[in-house]
Coordinates of C-alpha atoms in Angstrom, one line a residue:
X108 CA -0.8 -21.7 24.8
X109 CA -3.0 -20.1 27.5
X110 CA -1.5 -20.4 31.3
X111 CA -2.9 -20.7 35.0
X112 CA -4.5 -18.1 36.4
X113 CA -2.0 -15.9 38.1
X114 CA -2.0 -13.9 41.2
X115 CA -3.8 -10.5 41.1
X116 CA -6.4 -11.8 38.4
X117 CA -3.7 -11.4 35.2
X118 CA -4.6 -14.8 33.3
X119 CA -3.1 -13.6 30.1
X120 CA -4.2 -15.4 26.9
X121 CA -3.0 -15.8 23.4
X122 CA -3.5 -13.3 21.0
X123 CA -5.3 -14.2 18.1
X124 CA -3.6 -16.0 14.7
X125 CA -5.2 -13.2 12.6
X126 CA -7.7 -10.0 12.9
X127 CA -11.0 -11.0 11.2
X128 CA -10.1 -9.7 7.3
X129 CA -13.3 -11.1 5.4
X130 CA -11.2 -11.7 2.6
X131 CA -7.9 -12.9 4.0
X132 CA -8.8 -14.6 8.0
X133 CA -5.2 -15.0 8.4
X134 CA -3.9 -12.1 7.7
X135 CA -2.5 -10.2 10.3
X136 CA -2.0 -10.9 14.5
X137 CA -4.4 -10.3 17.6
X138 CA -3.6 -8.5 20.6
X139 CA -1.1 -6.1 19.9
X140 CA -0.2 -2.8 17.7
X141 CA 3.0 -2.4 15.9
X142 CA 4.7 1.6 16.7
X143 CA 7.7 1.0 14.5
X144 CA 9.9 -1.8 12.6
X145 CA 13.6 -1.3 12.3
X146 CA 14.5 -3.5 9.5
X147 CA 18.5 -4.7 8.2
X148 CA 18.8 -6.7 5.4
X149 CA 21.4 -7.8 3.7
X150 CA 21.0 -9.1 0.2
X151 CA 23.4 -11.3 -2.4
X152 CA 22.6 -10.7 -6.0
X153 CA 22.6 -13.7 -8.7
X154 CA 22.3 -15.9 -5.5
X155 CA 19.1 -14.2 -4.3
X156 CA 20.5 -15.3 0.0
X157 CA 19.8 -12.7 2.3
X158 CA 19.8 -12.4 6.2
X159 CA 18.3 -9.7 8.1
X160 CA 17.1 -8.4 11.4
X161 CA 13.7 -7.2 12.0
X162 CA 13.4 -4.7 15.4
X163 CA 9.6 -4.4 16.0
X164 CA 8.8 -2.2 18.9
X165 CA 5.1 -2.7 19.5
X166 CA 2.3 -2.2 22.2
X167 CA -0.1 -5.0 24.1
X168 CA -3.8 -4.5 23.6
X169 CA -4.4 -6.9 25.9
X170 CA -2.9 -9.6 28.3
X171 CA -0.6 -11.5 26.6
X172 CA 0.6 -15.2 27.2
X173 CA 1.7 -15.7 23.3
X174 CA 1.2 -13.4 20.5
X175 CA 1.9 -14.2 16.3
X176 CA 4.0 -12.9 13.6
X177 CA 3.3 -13.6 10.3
X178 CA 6.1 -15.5 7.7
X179 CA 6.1 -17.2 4.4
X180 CA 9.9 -18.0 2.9
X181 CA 12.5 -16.5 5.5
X182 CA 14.2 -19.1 8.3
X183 CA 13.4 -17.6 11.8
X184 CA 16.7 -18.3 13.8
X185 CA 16.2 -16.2 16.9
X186 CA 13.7 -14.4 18.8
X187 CA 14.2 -12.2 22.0
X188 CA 11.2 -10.1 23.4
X189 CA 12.8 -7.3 25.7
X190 CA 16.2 -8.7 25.8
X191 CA 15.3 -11.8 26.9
X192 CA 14.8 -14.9 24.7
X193 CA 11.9 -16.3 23.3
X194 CA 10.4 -19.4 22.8
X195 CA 8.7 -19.5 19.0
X196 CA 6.9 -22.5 16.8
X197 CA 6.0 -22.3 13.8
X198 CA 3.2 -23.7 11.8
X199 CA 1.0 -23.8 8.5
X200 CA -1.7 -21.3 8.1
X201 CA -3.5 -23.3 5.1
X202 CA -2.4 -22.0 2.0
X203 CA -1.1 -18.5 2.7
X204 CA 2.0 -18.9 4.8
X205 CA 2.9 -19.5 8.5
X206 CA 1.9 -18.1 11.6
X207 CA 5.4 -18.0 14.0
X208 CA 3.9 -18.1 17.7
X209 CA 6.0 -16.2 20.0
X210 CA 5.9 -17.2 23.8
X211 CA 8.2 -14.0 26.0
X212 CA 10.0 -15.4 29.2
X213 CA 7.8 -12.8 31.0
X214 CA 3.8 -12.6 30.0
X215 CA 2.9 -8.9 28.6
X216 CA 0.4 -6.8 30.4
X217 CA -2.5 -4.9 28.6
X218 CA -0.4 -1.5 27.5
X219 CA 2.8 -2.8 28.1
X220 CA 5.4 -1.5 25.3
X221 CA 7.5 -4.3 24.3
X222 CA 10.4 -4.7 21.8
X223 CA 10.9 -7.9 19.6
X224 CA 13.7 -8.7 17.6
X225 CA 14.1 -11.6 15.1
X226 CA 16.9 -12.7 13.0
X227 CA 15.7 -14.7 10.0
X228 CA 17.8 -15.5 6.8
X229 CA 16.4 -17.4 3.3
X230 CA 16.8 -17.2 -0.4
X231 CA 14.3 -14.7 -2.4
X232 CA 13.5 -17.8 -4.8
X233 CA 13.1 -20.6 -2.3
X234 CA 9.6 -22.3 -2.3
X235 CA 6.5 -20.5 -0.5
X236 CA 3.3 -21.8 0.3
X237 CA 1.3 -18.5 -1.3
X238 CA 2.5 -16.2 -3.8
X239 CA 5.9 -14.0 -4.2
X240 CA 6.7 -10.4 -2.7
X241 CA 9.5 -10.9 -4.6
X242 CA 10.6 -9.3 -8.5
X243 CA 13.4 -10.0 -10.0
X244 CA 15.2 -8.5 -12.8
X245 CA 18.2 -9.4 -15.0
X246 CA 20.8 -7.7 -12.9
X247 CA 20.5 -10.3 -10.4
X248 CA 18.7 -7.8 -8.1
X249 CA 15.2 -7.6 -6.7
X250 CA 12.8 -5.2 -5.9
X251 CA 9.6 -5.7 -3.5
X252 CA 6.0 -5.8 -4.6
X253 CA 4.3 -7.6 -1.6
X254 CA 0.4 -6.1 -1.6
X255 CA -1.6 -7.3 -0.3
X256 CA 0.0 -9.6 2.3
X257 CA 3.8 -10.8 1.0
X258 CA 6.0 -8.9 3.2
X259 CA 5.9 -11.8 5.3
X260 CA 8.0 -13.5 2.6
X261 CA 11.1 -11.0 3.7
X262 CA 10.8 -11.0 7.3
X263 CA 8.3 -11.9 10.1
X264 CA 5.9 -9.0 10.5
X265 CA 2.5 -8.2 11.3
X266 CA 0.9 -8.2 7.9
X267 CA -2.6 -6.4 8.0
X268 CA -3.4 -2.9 6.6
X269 CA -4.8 -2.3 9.9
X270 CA -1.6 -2.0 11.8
X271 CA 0.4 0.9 10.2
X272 CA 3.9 2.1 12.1
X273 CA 7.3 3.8 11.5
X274 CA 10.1 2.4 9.5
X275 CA 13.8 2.8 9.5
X276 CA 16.2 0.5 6.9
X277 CA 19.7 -0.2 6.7
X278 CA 19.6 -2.4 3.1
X279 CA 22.9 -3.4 2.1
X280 CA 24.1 -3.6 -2.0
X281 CA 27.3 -4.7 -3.3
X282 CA 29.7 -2.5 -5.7
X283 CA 27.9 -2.0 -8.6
X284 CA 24.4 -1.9 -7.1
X285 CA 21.9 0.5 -5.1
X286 CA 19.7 0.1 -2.5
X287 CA 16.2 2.0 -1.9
X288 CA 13.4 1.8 0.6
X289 CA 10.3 3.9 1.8
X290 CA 11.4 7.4 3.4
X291 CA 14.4 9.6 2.9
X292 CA 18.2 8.5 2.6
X293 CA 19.9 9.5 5.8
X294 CA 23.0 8.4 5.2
X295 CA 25.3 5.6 3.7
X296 CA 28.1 3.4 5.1
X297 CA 31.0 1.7 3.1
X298 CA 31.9 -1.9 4.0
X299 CA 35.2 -3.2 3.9
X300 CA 34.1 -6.0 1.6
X301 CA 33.2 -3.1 -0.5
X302 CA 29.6 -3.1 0.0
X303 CA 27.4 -0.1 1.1
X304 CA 24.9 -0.3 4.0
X305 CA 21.9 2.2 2.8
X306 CA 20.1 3.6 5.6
X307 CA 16.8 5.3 5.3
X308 CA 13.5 7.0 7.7
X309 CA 10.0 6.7 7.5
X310 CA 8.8 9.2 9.7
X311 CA 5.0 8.5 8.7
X312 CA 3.2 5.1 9.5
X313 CA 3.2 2.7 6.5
X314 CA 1.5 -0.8 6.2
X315 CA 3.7 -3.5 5.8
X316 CA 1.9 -3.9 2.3
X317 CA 3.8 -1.0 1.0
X318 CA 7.2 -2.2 1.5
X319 CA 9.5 -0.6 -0.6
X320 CA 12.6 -1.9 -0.6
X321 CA 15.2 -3.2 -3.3
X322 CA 19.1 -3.7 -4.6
X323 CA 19.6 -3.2 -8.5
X324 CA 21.8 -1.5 -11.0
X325 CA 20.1 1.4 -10.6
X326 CA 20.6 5.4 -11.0
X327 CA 19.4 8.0 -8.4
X328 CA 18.2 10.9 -10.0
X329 CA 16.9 13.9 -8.0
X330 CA 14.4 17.1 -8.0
X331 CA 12.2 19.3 -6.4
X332 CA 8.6 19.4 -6.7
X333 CA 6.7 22.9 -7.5
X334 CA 6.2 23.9 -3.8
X335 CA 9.7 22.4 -3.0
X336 CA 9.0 18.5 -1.9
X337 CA 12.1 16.4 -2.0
X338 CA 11.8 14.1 -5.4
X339 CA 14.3 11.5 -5.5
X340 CA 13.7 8.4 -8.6
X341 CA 16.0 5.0 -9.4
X342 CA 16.2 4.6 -12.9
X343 CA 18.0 1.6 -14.8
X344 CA 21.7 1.9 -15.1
X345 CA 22.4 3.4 -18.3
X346 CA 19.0 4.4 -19.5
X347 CA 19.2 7.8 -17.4
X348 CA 18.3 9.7 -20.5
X349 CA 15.5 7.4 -21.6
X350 CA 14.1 8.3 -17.9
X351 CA 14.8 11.5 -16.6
X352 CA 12.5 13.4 -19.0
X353 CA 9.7 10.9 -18.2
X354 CA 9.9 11.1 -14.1
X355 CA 10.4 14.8 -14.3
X356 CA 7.0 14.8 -15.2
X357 CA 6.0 13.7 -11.5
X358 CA 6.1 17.4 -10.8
X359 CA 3.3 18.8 -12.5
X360 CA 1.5 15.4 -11.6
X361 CA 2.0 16.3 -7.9
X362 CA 0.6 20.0 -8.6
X363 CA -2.4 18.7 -10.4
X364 CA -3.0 16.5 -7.8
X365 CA -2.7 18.9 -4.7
X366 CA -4.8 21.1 -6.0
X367 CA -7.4 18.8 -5.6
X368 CA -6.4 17.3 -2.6
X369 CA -4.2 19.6 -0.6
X370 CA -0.6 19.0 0.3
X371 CA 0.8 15.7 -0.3
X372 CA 1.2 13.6 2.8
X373 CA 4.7 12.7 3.3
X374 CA 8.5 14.2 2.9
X375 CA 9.3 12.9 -0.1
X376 CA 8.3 11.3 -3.5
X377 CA 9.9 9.5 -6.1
X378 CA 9.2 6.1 -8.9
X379 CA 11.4 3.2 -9.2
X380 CA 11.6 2.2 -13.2
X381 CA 12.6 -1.5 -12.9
X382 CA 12.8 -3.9 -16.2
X383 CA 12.3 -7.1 -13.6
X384 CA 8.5 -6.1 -12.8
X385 CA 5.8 -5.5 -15.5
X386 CA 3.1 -4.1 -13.4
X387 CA 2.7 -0.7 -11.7
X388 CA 1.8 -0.6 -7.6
X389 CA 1.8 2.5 -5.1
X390 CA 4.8 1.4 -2.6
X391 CA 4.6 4.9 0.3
X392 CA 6.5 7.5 -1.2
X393 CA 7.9 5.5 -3.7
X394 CA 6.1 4.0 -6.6
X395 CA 7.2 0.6 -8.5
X396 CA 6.6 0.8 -12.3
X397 CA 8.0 -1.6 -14.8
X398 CA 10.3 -0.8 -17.8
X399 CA 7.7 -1.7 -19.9
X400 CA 5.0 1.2 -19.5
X401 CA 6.4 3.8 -21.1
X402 CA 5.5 3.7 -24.8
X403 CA 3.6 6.5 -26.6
X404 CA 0.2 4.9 -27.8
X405 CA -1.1 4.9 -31.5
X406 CA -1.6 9.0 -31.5
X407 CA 2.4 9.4 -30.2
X408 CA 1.1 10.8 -26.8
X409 CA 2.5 9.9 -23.6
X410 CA -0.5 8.0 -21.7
X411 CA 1.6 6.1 -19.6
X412 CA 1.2 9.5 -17.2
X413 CA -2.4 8.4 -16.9
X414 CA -0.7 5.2 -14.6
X415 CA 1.9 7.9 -13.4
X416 CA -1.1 9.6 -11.7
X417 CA -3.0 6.6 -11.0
X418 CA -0.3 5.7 -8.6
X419 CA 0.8 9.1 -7.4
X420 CA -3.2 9.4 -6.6
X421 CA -2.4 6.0 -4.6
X422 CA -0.1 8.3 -2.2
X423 CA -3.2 10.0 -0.8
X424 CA -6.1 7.2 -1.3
X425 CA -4.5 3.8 0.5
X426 CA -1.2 4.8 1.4
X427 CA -1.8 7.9 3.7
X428 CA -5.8 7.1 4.1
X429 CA -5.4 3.2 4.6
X430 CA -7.9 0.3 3.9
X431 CA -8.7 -1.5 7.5
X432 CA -9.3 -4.5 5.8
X433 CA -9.2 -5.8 2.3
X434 CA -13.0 -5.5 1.2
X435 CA -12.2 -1.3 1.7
X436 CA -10.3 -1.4 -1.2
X437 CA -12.2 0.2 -3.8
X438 CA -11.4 3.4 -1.9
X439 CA -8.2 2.6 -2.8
X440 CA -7.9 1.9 -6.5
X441 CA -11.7 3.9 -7.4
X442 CA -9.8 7.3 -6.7
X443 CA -6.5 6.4 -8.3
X444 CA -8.6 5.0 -11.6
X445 CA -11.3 8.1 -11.8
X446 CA -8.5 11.1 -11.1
X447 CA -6.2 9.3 -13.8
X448 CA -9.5 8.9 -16.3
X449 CA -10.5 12.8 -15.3
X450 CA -6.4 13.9 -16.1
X451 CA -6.3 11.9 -19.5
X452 CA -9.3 13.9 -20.4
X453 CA -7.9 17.3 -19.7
X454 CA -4.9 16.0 -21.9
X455 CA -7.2 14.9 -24.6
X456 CA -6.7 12.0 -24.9
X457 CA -9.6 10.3 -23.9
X458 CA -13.3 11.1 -22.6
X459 CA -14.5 10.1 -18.6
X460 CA -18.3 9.9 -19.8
X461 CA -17.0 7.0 -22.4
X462 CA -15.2 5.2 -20.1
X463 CA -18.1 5.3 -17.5
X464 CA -20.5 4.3 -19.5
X465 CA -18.6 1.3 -20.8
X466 CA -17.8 0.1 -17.1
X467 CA -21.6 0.8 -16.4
X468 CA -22.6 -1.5 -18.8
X469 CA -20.5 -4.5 -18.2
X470 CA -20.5 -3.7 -14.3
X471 CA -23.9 -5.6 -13.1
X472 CA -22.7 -8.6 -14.3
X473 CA -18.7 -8.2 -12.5
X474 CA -21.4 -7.7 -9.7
X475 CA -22.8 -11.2 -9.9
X476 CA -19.4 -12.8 -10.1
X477 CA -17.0 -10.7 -8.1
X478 CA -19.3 -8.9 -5.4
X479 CA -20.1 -5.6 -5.5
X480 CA -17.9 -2.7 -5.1
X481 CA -18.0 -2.1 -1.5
X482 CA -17.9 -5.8 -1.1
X483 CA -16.0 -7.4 -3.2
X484 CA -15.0 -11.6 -2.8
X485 CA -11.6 -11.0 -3.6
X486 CA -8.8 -8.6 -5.0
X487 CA -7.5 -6.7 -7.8
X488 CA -11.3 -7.1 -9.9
X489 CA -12.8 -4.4 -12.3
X490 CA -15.4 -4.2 -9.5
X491 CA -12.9 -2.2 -7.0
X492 CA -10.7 -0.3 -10.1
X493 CA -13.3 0.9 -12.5
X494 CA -16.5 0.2 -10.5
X495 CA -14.8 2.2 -7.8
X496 CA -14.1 4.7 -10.0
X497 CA -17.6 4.4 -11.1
X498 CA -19.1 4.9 -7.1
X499 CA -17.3 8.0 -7.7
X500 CA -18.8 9.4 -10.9
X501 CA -22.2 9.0 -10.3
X502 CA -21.1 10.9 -6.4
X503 CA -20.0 13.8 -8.2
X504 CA -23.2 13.9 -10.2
X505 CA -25.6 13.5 -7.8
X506 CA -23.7 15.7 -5.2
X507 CA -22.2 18.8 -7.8
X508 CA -19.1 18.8 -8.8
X509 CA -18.3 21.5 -5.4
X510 CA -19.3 19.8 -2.8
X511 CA -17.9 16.6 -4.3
X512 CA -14.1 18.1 -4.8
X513 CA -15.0 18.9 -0.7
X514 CA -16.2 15.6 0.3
X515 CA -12.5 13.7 -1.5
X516 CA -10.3 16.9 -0.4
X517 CA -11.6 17.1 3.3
X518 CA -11.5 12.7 3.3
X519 CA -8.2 12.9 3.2
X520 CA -7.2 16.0 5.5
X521 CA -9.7 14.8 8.4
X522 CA -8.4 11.3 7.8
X523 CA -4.5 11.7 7.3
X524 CA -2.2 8.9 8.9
X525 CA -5.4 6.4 9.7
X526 CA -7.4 3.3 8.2
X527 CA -11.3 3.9 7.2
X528 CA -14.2 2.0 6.5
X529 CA -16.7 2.2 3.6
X530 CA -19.3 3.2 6.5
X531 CA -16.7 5.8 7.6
X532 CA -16.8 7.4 3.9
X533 CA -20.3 7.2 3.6
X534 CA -21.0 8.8 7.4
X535 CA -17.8 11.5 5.8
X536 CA -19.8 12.3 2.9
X537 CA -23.3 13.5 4.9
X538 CA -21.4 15.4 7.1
X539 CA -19.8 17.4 4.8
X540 CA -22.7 18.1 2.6
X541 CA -25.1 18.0 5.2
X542 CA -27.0 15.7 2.7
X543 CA -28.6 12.4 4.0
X544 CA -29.9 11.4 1.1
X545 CA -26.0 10.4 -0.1
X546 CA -26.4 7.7 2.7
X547 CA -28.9 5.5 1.0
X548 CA -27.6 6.6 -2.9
X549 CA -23.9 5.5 -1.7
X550 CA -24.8 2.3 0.0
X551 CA -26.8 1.3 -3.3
X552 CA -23.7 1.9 -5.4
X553 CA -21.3 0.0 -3.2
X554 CA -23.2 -2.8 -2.1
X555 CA -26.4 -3.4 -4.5
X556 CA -26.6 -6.4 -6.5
X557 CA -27.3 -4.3 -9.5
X558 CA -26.7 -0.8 -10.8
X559 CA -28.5 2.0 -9.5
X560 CA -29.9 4.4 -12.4
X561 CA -26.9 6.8 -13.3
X562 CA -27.5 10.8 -12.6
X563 CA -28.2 12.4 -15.2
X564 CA -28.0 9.0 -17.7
X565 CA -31.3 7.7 -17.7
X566 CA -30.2 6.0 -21.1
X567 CA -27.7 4.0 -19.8
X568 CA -28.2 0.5 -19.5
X569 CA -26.2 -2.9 -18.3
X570 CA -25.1 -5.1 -21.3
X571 CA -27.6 -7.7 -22.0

């Protein structure tokens, strides 16, 4: 795909079919930065077909003769880059999707802000080479759970962590059916079919892996936080009073939680309860949870708030302060899993020291399989959820339970709308404690082989 040398030494080259993710080398494209995506889609329940245009302005970091999108699932049917039509191949990536090369009528200079738009269509159940983004409930709707890399199964995007931009969406849903998306409602427009185009704003960057969209039977309900935040949920049609009681909690969860952190970092806040997903995952400003979470456990107390908190937690810890690659994650979910352990015990209904001590034991051995928690050898493990969490404990012991509260409360102020590094943390945490000793005590916890000595737990011991 590279080109002759051109006159005034501008030899642009290809930019590269992914940007170096040790745990996913494909994921993501070289050689430029997305600013924002503009997405329409328009979706047909029970028949799952959809067509859509994706509008990605975006910026060269370098010379460009070609550059990538990733796509796994959609038909690409057009590409223009400034107006001006594209040529664009597509081919197999091994076993997580396609890479769809994009070759502009005029080569793109390092800087150069340029504006792609592709028009795609599919079916949300037709055959993919790697997993779904896709959930589907018994309504015939859908809602979108694509972490860590499936947004490329609704449209052609660049799908890294790394590369965070604005959104707007204009999602249409039939009579009968709602539409929702990351960001505030700005307005709705009827169809004459009958249909109603939802649009919506994203005013802070997002990932592409916290896609939010959806079209179900669905009820908006609305509130207010304590200091006033915008707090809009979707709950099931007809199990409004099942729900409301349980999502006005989010609330007090967001004052608990600011109080520790500062003010939460975008304009508005709300969780989707939807009966065709059965996990729980941190989508930016608005939280997927399935039906099925909210039981009272043996003692009749609510501890399905503990996940409500886990994933509120998530708004701060991934979604405003983002992962640059995938082996970050632990700053992710060890956050989200020690603030929801730490609010279950101020509830009483459980004890942090217990669980601690139970992940410390089994936690040398998830070492030896999985990797460590600062680098782990793949995804969603105990080692980046309650090893994380785990990292964390043993900080606030060695460090005091002050100058810990500063070092999580000041990580997220200083690093607000941005990606981070374990070695960014760790450099955070001696600079606000002035403590270098934290260097060498951190870097044992997230990448040693085996369990340092627990402060203040000499007892404690890995299971034989």
């Amino acid at each position: 795909l590279s080109t002759p040398a051109l006159a005034h030494g501008f030899d642009p080259e290809p930019g590269a079919p992914g940007v170096g993710d040790p745990l996913y080398p494909t994921l993501g494209n070289g050689g430029y930065q997305v600013t924002h995506y503009d997405l329409t889609f328009d979706f047909t329940p029970v028949t799952y077909d959809f067509t859509g245009t994706v509008k990605m302005s975006a910026k060269a970091t370098q010379d460009l003769s070609s550059f990538n999108l990733d796509l796994d699932g959609p038909t690409v049917d057009k590409i223009t880059v400034d107006g001006r039509a594209a040529d664009f191949g597509i081919t197999q990536t091994g076993t997580t999707g396609y890479e769809v090369t994009v070759t502009p009528a005029r080569r793109l200079r390092q800087g150069d802000a340029f504006a792609v738009v592709a028009d795609f269509h599919g079916n949300g159940k037709a055959p993919l080479v790697s997993v779904t983004g896709w959930r589907f409930g018994a309504d015939g709707g859908f809602a979108s759970a694509t972490q860590s890399s499936r947004c490329d199964t609704f449209f052609p995007c660049n799908d890294t962590p790394s590369d965070k931009a604005t959104w707007t969406f204009h999602i249409s849903a039939p009579e009968g059916y709602v539409a929702t998306a990351n960001g505030k409602l700005t307005g709705k427009d009827k169809r004459a079919d009958g249909s109603t185009v939802w649009h919506f704003a994203l005013r802070e960057r997002m990932p592409t892996e916290l896609l939010g969209i959806a079209v179900v039977k669905g009820t908006y309900l609305y509130g207010t936080s304590h200091t006033g935040l915008p707090l809009r949920h979707v709950v099931p049609q007809g199990a409004e009073d099942t729900y409301a009681p349980i999502v006005a909690r989010t609330a007090d969860h967001l004052a608990w939680l600011e109080a520790k952190f500062g003010k939460y970092p975008f304009s508005v806040y709300g969780i989707h309860i939807y009966g065709g997903y059965t996990d729980a995952l941190e989508n930016q400003t608005l939280t997927l949870m399935g039906t099925n979470w909210f039981k009272l456990n043996a003692d009749g107390n609510p501890t399905y708030e503990n996940t409500m908190v886990h994933e509120l937690t998530h708004q701060w810890f991934g979604d405003s302060v983002t992962p640059n690659d995938w082996q970050q994650a632990w700053l992710n979910e060890g956050p989200a899993t020690y603030y929801a352990a730490v609010y279950s015990q101020e509830r009483g209904w459980s004890v942090v020291e217990d669980k601690m001590k139970a992940t410390y034991e089994k936690l040398d051995a998830v070492r030896a399989t999985d990797g460590p928690p600062g680098r782990p050898k793949a995804l969603g493990g105990t080692n980046i959820y309650d090893g994380g969490a785990l990292v964390l404990y043993a900080l606030n012991l060695q460090a005091g339970q002050r100058q810990f509260d500063r070092i999580m409360r000041e990580w997220v102020k200083r690093h607000k709308d941005s990606t981070y590094t374990s070695e960014l943390f760790i450099q955070h945490t001696v600079e606000v404690t002035g403590d270098r000793t934290l260097d060498p005590f951190l870097r044992d916890w997230l990448f040693g082989a085996v369990n340092p000595p627990m402060p203040g737990h000499p007892d404690w011991k890995a299971a034989a």
